[in-house]
Amino acid sequence: MMVFPIAVVIACPAVLVLAASSFAVIYLLLPATFFKMYMRLSHWRAGFTIKTIKKGEWTFCYAEKGQPDPNQPSMLCFHGFTASKDQWVPIAQGVPKDVHIIALDMPGHGGTSRKEIGKDDVGIHTLARQAHIFAEVKGLTKDKIHVVGASLGGAIAGIYASMYPDEVAMVSMLCPAMKTPVETAFMHELRDGTCHLIPETPEEVQHMIGMCMYNKAKIPKQILKGILEIRKPYNEYFNYIYKENLHEENEELLANESHKITMPSQLIWGAHDEVNIKRSISMYFYIHTIIHYTYIIVTF
């Protein structure tokens, strides 16, 4: 009667050793696979389920948490340039379970399809329209939603709200891509032809991550290799988006369209942001004069 339990007890350490050895092999030989497994686990822990949905020639990939609630708007989140829905995993962990949240991979990012380079406009208005195609097929246009975006996604969120005001209950823009009174070194380098958001080496991946974080962290070399391997197939398209959007008209776009943003709005900026803004009290007055319905938070 005791043979089976004893066998299980004896076998358990062996199973654990085998599992640990397998993970070690994957980490050393297949860093991209290891990182994908880690992100899948992170999505699961955040309550996200990764899904796809089709509309004509488009396949949209997104992460979803919760269910629509008629008593509160669903959140539709847009990530930054060269990022993906993964960007919203830490945020989703802090969102109450009763809030319906969707993090969308924008076209050409993550698991969402794209057209051939040169076959489609990749401007902010077009990206907003493509996001609206997703919202329609997903059924998010039946009720007003809360549109949220960070960096380039912040600009897309603002333009989306200006284009579809009858479908947006509120909009939150986190350090949106736009011209600011005091620019960062990143913005100057961007105009000179260097985009640190399209890394080509593990060291450049580390620099990109550090630039986007206040609490800097040294990432293990294998993880950097894995991230680079995942991102490299997208780099040609990322460069295309970068070059097509690098003109002054785009930098002024959110400011010029802001008078159409008439719903309650929230703009959040970190005073130590190294990408879009340097600490400047003039920034508060600048934003306040162009987006009149905005509640502004600047963290110091």
Short mmCIF file of C-alpha atoms in Angstrom, two decimals:
data_model
loop_
_atom_site.label_atom_id
_atom_site.label_comp_id
_atom_site.label_asym_id
_atom_site.label_seq_id
_atom_site.Cartn_x
_atom_site.Cartn_y
_atom_site.Cartn_z
CA MET A 1 0.00 0.00 0.00
CA MET A 2 2.95 2.33 0.62
CA VAL A 3 4.80 1.58 -2.62
CA PHE A 4 3.05 4.22 -4.76
CA PRO A 5 3.40 7.16 -2.30
CA ILE A 6 7.06 6.29 -1.69
CA ALA A 7 7.69 6.13 -5.43
CA VAL A 8 6.10 9.53 -5.88
CA VAL A 9 8.24 11.03 -3.13
CA ILE A 10 11.38 9.56 -4.71
CA ALA A 11 10.37 10.69 -8.19
CA CYS A 12 9.52 14.31 -7.26
CA PRO A 13 13.12 15.53 -6.82
CA ALA A 14 14.06 13.90 -10.11
CA VAL A 15 11.19 15.65 -11.88
CA LEU A 16 12.19 18.99 -10.38
CA VAL A 17 15.81 18.50 -11.43
CA LEU A 18 14.70 17.59 -14.95
CA ALA A 19 12.44 20.66 -15.16
CA ALA A 20 15.19 22.96 -13.86
CA SER A 21 17.67 21.47 -16.31
CA SER A 22 15.22 22.00 -19.19
CA PHE A 23 14.71 25.64 -18.26
CA ALA A 24 18.48 26.12 -18.00
CA VAL A 25 19.01 24.65 -21.47
CA ILE A 26 16.27 26.87 -22.93
CA TYR A 27 17.75 29.92 -21.18
CA LEU A 28 21.24 29.25 -22.53
CA LEU A 29 20.44 27.99 -26.03
CA LEU A 30 17.03 29.54 -26.81
CA PRO A 31 16.89 32.90 -25.02
CA ALA A 32 14.06 34.20 -27.24
CA THR A 33 11.91 31.17 -26.38
CA PHE A 34 12.75 31.64 -22.70
CA PHE A 35 11.68 35.29 -22.79
CA LYS A 36 8.45 34.45 -24.64
CA MET A 37 7.65 31.88 -21.94
CA TYR A 38 8.34 34.47 -19.26
CA MET A 39 6.03 37.01 -20.91
CA ARG A 40 3.27 34.42 -21.30
CA LEU A 41 3.52 33.74 -17.59
CA SER A 42 3.48 37.48 -16.87
CA HIS A 43 0.32 37.92 -18.94
CA TRP A 44 -1.33 35.06 -17.06
CA ARG A 45 -0.36 36.49 -13.67
CA ALA A 46 -1.78 39.88 -14.70
CA GLY A 47 -5.09 38.22 -15.59
CA PHE A 48 -4.60 38.73 -19.33
CA THR A 49 -5.67 36.26 -22.01
CA ILE A 50 -3.98 36.65 -25.41
CA LYS A 51 -6.38 36.52 -28.35
CA THR A 52 -6.61 37.32 -32.07
CA ILE A 53 -9.46 38.63 -34.19
CA LYS A 54 -9.70 39.12 -37.97
CA LYS A 55 -11.23 41.85 -40.10
CA GLY A 56 -10.64 41.63 -43.84
CA GLU A 57 -6.90 41.64 -44.45
CA TRP A 58 -6.13 42.48 -40.81
CA THR A 59 -5.32 40.09 -38.00
CA PHE A 60 -5.30 41.92 -34.67
CA CYS A 61 -3.56 40.44 -31.64
CA TYR A 62 -4.52 41.69 -28.19
CA ALA A 63 -4.55 40.86 -24.50
CA GLU A 64 -7.84 41.02 -22.62
CA LYS A 65 -8.73 41.04 -18.95
CA GLY A 66 -12.25 41.05 -17.51
CA GLN A 67 -15.60 41.51 -19.22
CA PRO A 68 -17.46 44.57 -20.54
CA ASP A 69 -19.55 46.29 -17.86
CA PRO A 70 -22.33 48.72 -18.83
CA ASN A 71 -21.66 50.64 -15.61
CA GLN A 72 -18.07 51.56 -16.47
CA PRO A 73 -16.15 52.03 -19.72
CA SER A 74 -13.82 49.39 -21.10
CA MET A 75 -10.17 50.44 -21.37
CA LEU A 76 -8.48 50.22 -24.78
CA CYS A 77 -4.70 50.64 -24.45
CA PHE A 78 -2.16 51.62 -27.12
CA HIS A 79 1.54 50.90 -26.57
CA GLY A 80 4.55 52.97 -27.59
CA PHE A 81 6.66 52.80 -30.75
CA THR A 82 8.42 49.41 -31.20
CA ALA A 83 6.71 48.06 -28.07
CA SER A 84 3.71 45.71 -27.86
CA LYS A 85 0.78 44.74 -25.65
CA ASP A 86 3.42 43.41 -23.21
CA GLN A 87 3.98 47.03 -22.15
CA TRP A 88 0.64 47.00 -20.30
CA VAL A 89 1.26 43.86 -18.20
CA PRO A 90 2.53 45.77 -15.10
CA ILE A 91 -0.38 48.23 -15.39
CA ALA A 92 -2.95 45.46 -15.74
CA GLN A 93 -1.70 43.88 -12.52
CA GLY A 94 -2.87 46.99 -10.66
CA VAL A 95 -6.21 47.37 -12.46
CA PRO A 96 -9.22 46.14 -10.40
CA LYS A 97 -10.61 42.79 -11.53
CA ASP A 98 -13.99 44.26 -12.41
CA VAL A 99 -12.49 46.63 -15.01
CA HIS A 100 -12.48 45.41 -18.61
CA ILE A 101 -9.10 46.18 -20.19
CA ILE A 102 -7.74 45.40 -23.66
CA ALA A 103 -4.13 45.97 -24.72
CA LEU A 104 -3.81 46.02 -28.50
CA ASP A 105 -0.76 45.23 -30.62
CA MET A 106 -0.66 48.10 -33.12
CA PRO A 107 -0.16 47.16 -36.82
CA GLY A 108 3.36 45.89 -37.45
CA HIS A 109 3.96 45.33 -33.73
CA GLY A 110 3.67 42.13 -31.71
CA GLY A 111 1.20 39.69 -33.24
CA THR A 112 -0.83 42.14 -35.34
CA SER A 113 -0.39 41.96 -39.10
CA ARG A 114 0.80 44.76 -41.36
CA LYS A 115 0.92 45.66 -45.01
CA GLU A 116 4.08 45.62 -47.10
CA ILE A 117 6.45 48.52 -46.61
CA GLY A 118 5.38 51.39 -48.82
CA LYS A 119 1.89 49.93 -49.41
CA ASP A 120 0.16 51.81 -46.60
CA ASP A 121 0.34 55.11 -44.77
CA VAL A 122 1.75 54.71 -41.26
CA GLY A 123 0.92 58.16 -39.92
CA ILE A 124 -0.79 58.70 -36.59
CA HIS A 125 -4.21 59.33 -38.16
CA THR A 126 -3.95 56.01 -40.02
CA LEU A 127 -2.87 54.14 -36.89
CA ALA A 128 -5.86 55.62 -35.06
CA ARG A 129 -8.19 54.53 -37.87
CA GLN A 130 -6.73 51.01 -37.79
CA ALA A 131 -7.27 50.88 -34.03
CA HIS A 132 -10.86 51.93 -34.66
CA ILE A 133 -11.29 49.03 -37.09
CA PHE A 134 -10.29 46.74 -34.24
CA ALA A 135 -12.66 48.50 -31.83
CA GLU A 136 -15.55 48.02 -34.26
CA VAL A 137 -14.96 44.33 -34.89
CA LYS A 138 -14.39 43.73 -31.16
CA GLY A 139 -17.69 45.44 -30.35
CA LEU A 140 -16.15 48.28 -28.35
CA THR A 141 -18.02 50.98 -30.26
CA LYS A 142 -21.41 49.98 -28.82
CA ASP A 143 -20.62 51.92 -25.64
CA LYS A 144 -18.17 54.72 -24.91
CA ILE A 145 -14.72 53.53 -23.91
CA HIS A 146 -11.71 54.82 -21.98
CA VAL A 147 -8.83 55.22 -24.45
CA VAL A 148 -5.33 54.99 -22.94
CA GLY A 149 -1.94 55.36 -24.61
CA ALA A 150 1.74 55.79 -23.78
CA SER A 151 4.40 57.62 -25.84
CA LEU A 152 3.43 57.15 -29.52
CA GLY A 153 0.38 55.33 -28.19
CA GLY A 154 -0.43 58.44 -26.16
CA ALA A 155 -0.52 60.52 -29.32
CA ILE A 156 -2.63 57.85 -31.03
CA ALA A 157 -5.04 57.86 -28.05
CA GLY A 158 -5.41 61.64 -28.26
CA ILE A 159 -5.99 61.58 -32.03
CA TYR A 160 -8.41 58.63 -31.67
CA ALA A 161 -10.40 60.69 -29.14
CA SER A 162 -10.42 63.68 -31.50
CA MET A 163 -11.60 61.54 -34.43
CA TYR A 164 -14.29 59.54 -32.61
CA PRO A 165 -15.51 61.80 -29.78
CA ASP A 166 -18.96 60.17 -29.65
CA GLU A 167 -17.38 56.80 -28.87
CA VAL A 168 -14.90 57.90 -26.18
CA ALA A 169 -15.92 58.50 -22.57
CA MET A 170 -12.46 59.66 -21.48
CA VAL A 171 -8.86 59.61 -22.65
CA SER A 172 -5.59 59.14 -20.74
CA MET A 173 -2.29 60.10 -22.39
CA LEU A 174 0.94 58.98 -20.74
CA CYS A 175 3.93 61.03 -21.95
CA PRO A 176 2.44 61.32 -25.47
CA ALA A 177 4.71 61.80 -28.46
CA MET A 178 4.52 65.52 -29.25
CA LYS A 179 6.63 68.64 -29.44
CA THR A 180 7.45 70.03 -26.00
CA PRO A 181 9.07 73.30 -24.83
CA VAL A 182 12.17 71.56 -23.49
CA GLU A 183 13.35 68.59 -25.53
CA THR A 184 15.42 65.59 -24.52
CA ALA A 185 18.67 64.36 -26.01
CA PHE A 186 16.65 61.46 -27.42
CA MET A 187 14.53 63.84 -29.52
CA HIS A 188 17.60 65.67 -30.84
CA GLU A 189 19.24 62.36 -31.78
CA LEU A 190 16.00 61.23 -33.42
CA ARG A 191 16.16 64.16 -35.83
CA ASP A 192 19.81 63.39 -36.53
CA GLY A 193 18.91 59.88 -37.69
CA THR A 194 19.52 57.84 -34.53
CA CYS A 195 16.58 56.01 -32.98
CA HIS A 196 17.49 54.19 -29.77
CA LEU A 197 14.12 52.38 -29.87
CA ILE A 198 15.40 50.18 -32.73
CA PRO A 199 18.41 48.41 -31.17
CA GLU A 200 20.76 46.21 -33.16
CA THR A 201 22.90 44.74 -30.36
CA PRO A 202 22.29 43.44 -26.82
CA GLU A 203 24.07 46.52 -25.47
CA GLU A 204 21.70 48.77 -27.39
CA VAL A 205 18.72 46.82 -25.99
CA GLN A 206 20.06 47.52 -22.49
CA HIS A 207 20.38 51.21 -23.33
CA MET A 208 16.83 51.32 -24.71
CA ILE A 209 15.37 49.67 -21.60
CA GLY A 210 17.37 51.93 -19.29
CA MET A 211 16.26 55.02 -21.17
CA CYS A 212 12.62 54.04 -20.66
CA MET A 213 12.93 53.32 -16.93
CA TYR A 214 13.47 55.56 -13.92
CA ASN A 215 14.75 52.72 -11.72
CA LYS A 216 17.57 51.42 -13.89
CA ALA A 217 18.18 47.69 -13.92
CA LYS A 218 21.01 45.61 -15.34
CA ILE A 219 19.40 42.96 -17.55
CA PRO A 220 21.15 39.56 -17.92
CA LYS A 221 22.93 39.20 -21.25
CA GLN A 222 20.90 36.13 -22.27
CA ILE A 223 17.63 38.02 -21.76
CA LEU A 224 18.96 40.92 -23.85
CA LYS A 225 19.84 38.44 -26.61
CA GLY A 226 16.36 36.96 -26.43
CA ILE A 227 14.66 40.36 -26.66
CA LEU A 228 16.88 41.33 -29.60
CA GLU A 229 16.10 38.08 -31.44
CA ILE A 230 12.35 38.68 -31.03
CA ARG A 231 12.55 42.30 -32.18
CA LYS A 232 14.94 42.00 -35.15
CA PRO A 233 12.37 40.74 -37.71
CA TYR A 234 10.36 43.92 -37.05
CA ASN A 235 13.23 46.39 -37.38
CA GLU A 236 12.84 47.10 -41.10
CA TYR A 237 9.19 48.02 -40.57
CA PHE A 238 10.03 50.01 -37.42
CA ASN A 239 12.56 52.04 -39.42
CA TYR A 240 9.91 52.66 -42.07
CA ILE A 241 7.46 54.00 -39.46
CA TYR A 242 10.23 56.10 -37.89
CA LYS A 243 11.25 57.75 -41.15
CA GLU A 244 7.68 58.30 -42.36
CA ASN A 245 6.70 60.07 -39.13
CA LEU A 246 9.84 62.14 -38.62
CA HIS A 247 8.56 65.55 -39.65
CA GLU A 248 7.46 68.66 -37.82
CA GLU A 249 3.81 68.32 -38.82
CA ASN A 250 3.56 65.09 -36.81
CA GLU A 251 5.25 66.68 -33.80
CA GLU A 252 2.58 69.38 -33.80
CA LEU A 253 -0.30 67.03 -34.60
CA LEU A 254 -1.62 66.40 -31.09
CA ALA A 255 -1.46 70.09 -30.21
CA ASN A 256 -3.19 71.08 -33.44
CA GLU A 257 -5.97 68.52 -33.01
CA SER A 258 -6.40 69.02 -29.25
CA HIS A 259 -9.37 71.39 -29.60
CA LYS A 260 -11.38 68.36 -30.78
CA ILE A 261 -10.68 66.48 -27.53
CA THR A 262 -13.78 67.54 -25.60
CA MET A 263 -14.25 64.59 -23.24
CA PRO A 264 -12.60 64.38 -19.77
CA SER A 265 -8.89 63.91 -20.34
CA GLN A 266 -5.89 62.97 -18.24
CA LEU A 267 -2.28 63.62 -19.12
CA ILE A 268 0.44 61.99 -17.03
CA TRP A 269 4.12 62.81 -17.33
CA GLY A 270 7.16 61.75 -15.39
CA ALA A 271 9.47 64.65 -14.62
CA HIS A 272 12.46 62.36 -15.30
CA ASP A 273 11.22 61.14 -18.68
CA GLU A 274 14.27 60.72 -20.93
CA VAL A 275 12.31 60.21 -24.13
CA ASN A 276 9.73 62.97 -24.58
CA ILE A 277 10.31 65.74 -22.04
CA LYS A 278 12.76 67.28 -19.60
CA ARG A 279 11.58 68.62 -16.27
CA SER A 280 10.05 72.02 -16.97
CA ILE A 281 7.31 73.98 -15.20
CA SER A 282 6.62 75.63 -18.58
CA MET A 283 5.42 72.22 -19.75
CA TYR A 284 2.43 72.46 -17.41
CA PHE A 285 1.33 75.81 -18.81
CA TYR A 286 2.00 74.68 -22.39
CA ILE A 287 -0.21 71.59 -22.10
CA HIS A 288 -2.88 73.51 -20.18
CA THR A 289 -3.19 76.04 -23.01
CA ILE A 290 -3.61 73.45 -25.78
CA ILE A 291 -5.76 70.75 -24.14
CA HIS A 292 -8.39 72.59 -22.14
CA TYR A 293 -10.25 69.58 -20.75
CA THR A 294 -7.16 67.90 -19.37
CA TYR A 295 -6.32 67.00 -15.79
CA ILE A 296 -2.52 67.10 -15.68
CA ILE A 297 -0.28 65.01 -13.45
CA VAL A 298 3.48 65.57 -13.45
CA THR A 299 5.40 63.30 -11.09
CA PHE A 300 8.55 64.65 -9.42
#
